[in-house]
Short mmCIF file of C-alpha atoms and ligand atoms in Angstrom, two decimals:
data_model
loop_
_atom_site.label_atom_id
_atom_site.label_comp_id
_atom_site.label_asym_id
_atom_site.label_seq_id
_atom_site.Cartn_x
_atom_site.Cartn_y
_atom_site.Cartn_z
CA UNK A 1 -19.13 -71.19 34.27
CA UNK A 2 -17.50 -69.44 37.33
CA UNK A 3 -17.20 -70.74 40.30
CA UNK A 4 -20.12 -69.47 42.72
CA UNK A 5 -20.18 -69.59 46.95
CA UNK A 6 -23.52 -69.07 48.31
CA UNK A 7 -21.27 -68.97 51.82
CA UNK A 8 -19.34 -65.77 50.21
CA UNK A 9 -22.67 -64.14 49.16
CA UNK A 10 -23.81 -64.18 52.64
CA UNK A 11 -21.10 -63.20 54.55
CA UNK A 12 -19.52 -60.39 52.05
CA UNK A 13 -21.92 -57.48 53.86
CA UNK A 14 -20.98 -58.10 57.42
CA UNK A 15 -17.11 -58.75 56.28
CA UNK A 16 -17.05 -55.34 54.23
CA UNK A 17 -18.65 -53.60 56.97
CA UNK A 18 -15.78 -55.15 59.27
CA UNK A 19 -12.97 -53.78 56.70
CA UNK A 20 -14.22 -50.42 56.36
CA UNK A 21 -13.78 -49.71 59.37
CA UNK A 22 -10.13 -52.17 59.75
CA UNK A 23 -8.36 -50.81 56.42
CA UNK A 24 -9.11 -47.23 55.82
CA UNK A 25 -5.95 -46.02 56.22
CA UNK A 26 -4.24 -48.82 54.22
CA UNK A 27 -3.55 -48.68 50.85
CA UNK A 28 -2.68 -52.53 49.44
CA UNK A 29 -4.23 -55.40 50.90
CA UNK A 30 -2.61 -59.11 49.95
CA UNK A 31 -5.66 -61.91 50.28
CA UNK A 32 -4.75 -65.60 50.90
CA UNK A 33 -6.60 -67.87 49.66
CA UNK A 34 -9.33 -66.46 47.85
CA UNK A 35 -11.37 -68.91 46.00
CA UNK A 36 -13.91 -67.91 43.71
CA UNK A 37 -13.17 -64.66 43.56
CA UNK A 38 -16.46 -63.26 44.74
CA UNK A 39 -14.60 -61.56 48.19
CA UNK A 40 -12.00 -60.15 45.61
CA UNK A 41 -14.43 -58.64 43.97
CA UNK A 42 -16.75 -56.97 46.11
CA UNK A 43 -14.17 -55.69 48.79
CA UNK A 44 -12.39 -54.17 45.87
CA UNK A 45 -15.14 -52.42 44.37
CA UNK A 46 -16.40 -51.25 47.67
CA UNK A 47 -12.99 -50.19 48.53
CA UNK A 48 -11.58 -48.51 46.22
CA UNK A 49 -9.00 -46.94 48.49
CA UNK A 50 -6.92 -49.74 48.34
CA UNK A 51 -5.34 -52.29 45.63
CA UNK A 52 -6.59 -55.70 46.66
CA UNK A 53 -4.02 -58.53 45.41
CA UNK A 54 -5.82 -61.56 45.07
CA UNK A 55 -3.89 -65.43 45.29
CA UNK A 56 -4.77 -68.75 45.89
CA UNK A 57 -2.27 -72.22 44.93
CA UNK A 58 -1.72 -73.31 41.89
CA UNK A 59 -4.32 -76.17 41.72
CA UNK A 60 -6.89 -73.56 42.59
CA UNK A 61 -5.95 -70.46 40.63
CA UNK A 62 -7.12 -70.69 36.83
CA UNK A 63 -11.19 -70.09 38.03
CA UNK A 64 -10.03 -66.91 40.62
CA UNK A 65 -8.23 -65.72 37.64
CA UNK A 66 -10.99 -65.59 35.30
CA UNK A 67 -13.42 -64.25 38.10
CA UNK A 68 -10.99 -61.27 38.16
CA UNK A 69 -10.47 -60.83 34.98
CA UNK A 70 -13.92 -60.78 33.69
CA UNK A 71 -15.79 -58.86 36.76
CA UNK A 72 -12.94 -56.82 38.21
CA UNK A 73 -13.01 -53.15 39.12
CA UNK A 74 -9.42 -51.16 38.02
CA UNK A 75 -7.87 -51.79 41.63
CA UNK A 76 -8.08 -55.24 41.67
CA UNK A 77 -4.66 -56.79 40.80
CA UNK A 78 -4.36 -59.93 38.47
CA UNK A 79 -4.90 -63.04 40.98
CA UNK A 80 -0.71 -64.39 41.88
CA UNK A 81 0.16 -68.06 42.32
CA UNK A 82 0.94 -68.33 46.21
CA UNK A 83 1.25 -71.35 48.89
CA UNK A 84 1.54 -70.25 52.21
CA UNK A 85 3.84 -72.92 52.61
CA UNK A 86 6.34 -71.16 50.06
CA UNK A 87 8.81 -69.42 51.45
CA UNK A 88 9.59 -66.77 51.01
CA UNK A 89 5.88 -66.02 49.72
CA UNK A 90 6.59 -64.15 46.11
CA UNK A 91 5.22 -60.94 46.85
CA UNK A 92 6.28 -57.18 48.15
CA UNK A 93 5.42 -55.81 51.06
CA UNK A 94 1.83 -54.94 51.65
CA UNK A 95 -0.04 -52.80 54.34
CA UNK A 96 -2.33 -55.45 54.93
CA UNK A 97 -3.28 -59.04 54.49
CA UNK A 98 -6.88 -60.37 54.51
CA UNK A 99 -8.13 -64.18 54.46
CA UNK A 100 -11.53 -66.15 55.30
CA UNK A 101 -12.26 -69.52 55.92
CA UNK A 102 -8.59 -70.65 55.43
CA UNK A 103 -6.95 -71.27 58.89
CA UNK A 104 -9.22 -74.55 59.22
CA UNK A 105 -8.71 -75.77 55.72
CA UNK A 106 -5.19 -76.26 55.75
CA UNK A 107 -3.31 -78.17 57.96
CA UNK A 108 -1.38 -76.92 61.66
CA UNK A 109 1.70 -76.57 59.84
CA UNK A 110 0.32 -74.27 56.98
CA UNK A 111 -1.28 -72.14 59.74
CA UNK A 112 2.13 -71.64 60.98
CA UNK A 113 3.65 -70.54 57.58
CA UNK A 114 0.36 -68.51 57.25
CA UNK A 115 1.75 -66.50 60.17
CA UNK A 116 5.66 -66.27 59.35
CA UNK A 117 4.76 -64.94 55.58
CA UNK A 118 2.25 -62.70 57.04
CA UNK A 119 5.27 -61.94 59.39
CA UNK A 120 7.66 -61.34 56.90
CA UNK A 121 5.20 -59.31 54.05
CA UNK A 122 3.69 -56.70 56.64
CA UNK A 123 4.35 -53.41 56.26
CA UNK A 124 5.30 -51.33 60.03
CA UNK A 125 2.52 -50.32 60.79
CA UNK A 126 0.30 -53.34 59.57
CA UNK A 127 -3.39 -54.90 59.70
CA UNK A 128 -4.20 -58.20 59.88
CA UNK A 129 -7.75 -59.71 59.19
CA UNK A 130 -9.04 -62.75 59.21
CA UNK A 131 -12.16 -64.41 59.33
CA UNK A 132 -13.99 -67.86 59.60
CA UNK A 133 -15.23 -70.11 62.97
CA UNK A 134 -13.17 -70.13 66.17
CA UNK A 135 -12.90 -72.12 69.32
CA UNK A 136 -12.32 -70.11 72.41
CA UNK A 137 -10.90 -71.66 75.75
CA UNK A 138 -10.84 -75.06 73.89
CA UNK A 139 -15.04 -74.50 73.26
CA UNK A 140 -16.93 -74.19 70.31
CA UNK A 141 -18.96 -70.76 70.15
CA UNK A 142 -21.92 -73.15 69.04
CA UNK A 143 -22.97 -76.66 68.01
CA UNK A 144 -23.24 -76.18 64.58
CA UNK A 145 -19.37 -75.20 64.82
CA UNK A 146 -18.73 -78.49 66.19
CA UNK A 147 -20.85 -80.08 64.04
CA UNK A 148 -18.58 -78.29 61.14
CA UNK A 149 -15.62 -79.58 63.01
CA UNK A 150 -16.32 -83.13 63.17
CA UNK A 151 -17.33 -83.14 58.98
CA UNK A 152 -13.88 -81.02 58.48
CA UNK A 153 -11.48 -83.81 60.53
CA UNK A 154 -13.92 -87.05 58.38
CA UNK A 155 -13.13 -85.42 55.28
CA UNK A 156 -9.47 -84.42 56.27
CA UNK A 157 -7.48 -84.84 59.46
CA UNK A 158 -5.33 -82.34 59.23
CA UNK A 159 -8.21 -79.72 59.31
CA UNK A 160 -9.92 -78.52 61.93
CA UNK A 161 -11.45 -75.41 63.51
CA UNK A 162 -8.82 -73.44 65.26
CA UNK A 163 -8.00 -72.41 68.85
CA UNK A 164 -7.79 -68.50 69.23
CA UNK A 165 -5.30 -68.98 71.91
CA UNK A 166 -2.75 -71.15 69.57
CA UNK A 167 -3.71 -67.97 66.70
CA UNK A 168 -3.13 -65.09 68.92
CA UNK A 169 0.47 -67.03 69.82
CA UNK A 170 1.35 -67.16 66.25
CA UNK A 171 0.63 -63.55 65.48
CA UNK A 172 2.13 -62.72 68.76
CA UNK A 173 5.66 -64.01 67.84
CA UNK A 174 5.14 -61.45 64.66
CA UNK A 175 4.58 -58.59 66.50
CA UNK A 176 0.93 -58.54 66.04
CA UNK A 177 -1.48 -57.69 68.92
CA UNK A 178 -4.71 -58.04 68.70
CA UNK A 179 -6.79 -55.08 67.82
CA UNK A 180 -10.28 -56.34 67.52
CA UNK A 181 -12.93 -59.55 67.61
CA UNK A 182 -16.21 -59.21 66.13
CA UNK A 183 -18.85 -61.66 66.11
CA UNK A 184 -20.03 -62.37 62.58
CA UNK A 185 -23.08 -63.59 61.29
CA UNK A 186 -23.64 -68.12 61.66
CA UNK A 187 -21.06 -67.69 64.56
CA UNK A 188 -18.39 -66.63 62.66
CA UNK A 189 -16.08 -64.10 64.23
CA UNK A 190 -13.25 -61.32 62.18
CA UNK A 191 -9.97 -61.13 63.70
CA UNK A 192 -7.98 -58.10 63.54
CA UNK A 193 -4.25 -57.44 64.54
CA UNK A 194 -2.53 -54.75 63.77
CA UNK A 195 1.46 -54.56 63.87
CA UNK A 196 3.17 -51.08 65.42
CA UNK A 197 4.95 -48.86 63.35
CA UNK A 198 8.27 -49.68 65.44
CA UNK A 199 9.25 -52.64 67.32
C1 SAM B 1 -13.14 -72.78 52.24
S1 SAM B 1 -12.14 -72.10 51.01
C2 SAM B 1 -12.37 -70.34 51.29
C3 SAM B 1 -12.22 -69.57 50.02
C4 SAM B 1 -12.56 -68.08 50.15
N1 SAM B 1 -11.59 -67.35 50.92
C5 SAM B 1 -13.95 -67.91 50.72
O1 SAM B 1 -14.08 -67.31 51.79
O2 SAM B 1 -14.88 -68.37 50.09
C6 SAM B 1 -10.50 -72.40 51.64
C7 SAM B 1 -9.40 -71.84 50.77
O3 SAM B 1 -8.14 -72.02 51.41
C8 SAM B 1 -7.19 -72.22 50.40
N2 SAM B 1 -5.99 -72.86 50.94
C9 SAM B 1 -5.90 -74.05 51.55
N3 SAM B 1 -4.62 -74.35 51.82
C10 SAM B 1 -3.87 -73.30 51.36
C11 SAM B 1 -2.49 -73.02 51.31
N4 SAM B 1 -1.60 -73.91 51.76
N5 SAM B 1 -2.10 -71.85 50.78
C12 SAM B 1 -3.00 -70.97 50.29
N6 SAM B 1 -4.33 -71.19 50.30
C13 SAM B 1 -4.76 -72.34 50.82
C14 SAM B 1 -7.93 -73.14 49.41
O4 SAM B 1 -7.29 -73.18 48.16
C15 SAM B 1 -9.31 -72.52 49.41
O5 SAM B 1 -9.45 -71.55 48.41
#
């Protein structure tokens, strides 16, 4: 049986409304990260614009892969092996990368190697999405987020909801500025840079 997120159910509406908007001018859209599947899915069949390359790590990629290739419209792409701590990532160049409820899974230093491949795989001009909880001027946008926080760092240290501030830095030093920050549904926020066409 596939994998099902009751999380990804909830918050697929609000996201897609969010990338309408974000990627209509884009045209292939890399996702990190992307689980079940069920994002995948839905933003590609929504959005069918754009070819949306699904990937996730190795340990985690067999139950994507069957997600996608048992419910996936014609532009979604066969779900890729990637690591965001490879380097270089194994993919092309894209005109957009998407990921939610990553950046406080994996640990500070995969957050920076999230940045650096996004870096190095954007396309001039480029779009940048990416959603999940955030803390803003070291505070938690609610107590259920810190709540979330304290279960992440019991379960492992190394996670942990992230500061905006320390995010925006990252994307920064990649030429990203930030274009947009919408509050989500369950305090949840999307994050959108976008990257110039020149330097
Ligand atoms: C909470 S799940 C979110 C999955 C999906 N994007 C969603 O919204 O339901 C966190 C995801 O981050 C992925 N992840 C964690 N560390 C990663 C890394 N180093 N490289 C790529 N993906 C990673 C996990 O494999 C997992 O699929």
């Amino acid at each position: 049986m596939l994998a099902h997120s009751e999380a990804c159910e909830r918050n697929k509406g609000p996201i897609l409304a969010v990338l309408t908007g974000a990627l209509a001018a884009e045209r292939c859209v890399l996702e990190i990260g992307s689980g079940t599947g069920q994002h995948a899915v839905y933003f590609a069949q929504h959005l069918p614009h754009l070819e949306w390359q699904p990937s996730e790590r190795p340990g985690e990629l067999a139950g994507l892969a069957e997600r996608i290739r048992l419910e996936g419209p014609p532009n979604l792409q066969p779900a890729i092996e990637l690591d965001v701590r490879a380097r270089p990532w194994p993919v092309g160049s894209v005109d957009a990368v998407f990921s939610a409820n990553t950046l406080h899974i994996m640990a500070w230093e995969a957050v920076e190697d999230f940045f650096r491949g996004v870096g190095a795989v954007l396309r001039r001009p480029g779009v940048l999405c990416v959603y999940g909880p955030f803390r803003y001027g070291g505070e938690y946008t609610s107590a259920s987020n810190a709540d979330f926080d304290r279960y992440l760092h019991l379960r492992d240290p190394a996670s942990g909801i992230r500061d905006f501030e320390a995010l925006a830095a990252l994307a920064s030093a990649q030429g990203l500025a930030l274009a947009a920050d919408h509050a989500m549904p369950a305090n949840n926020r999307t994050l959108v840079w976008r990257r110039p066409a020149t330097k």
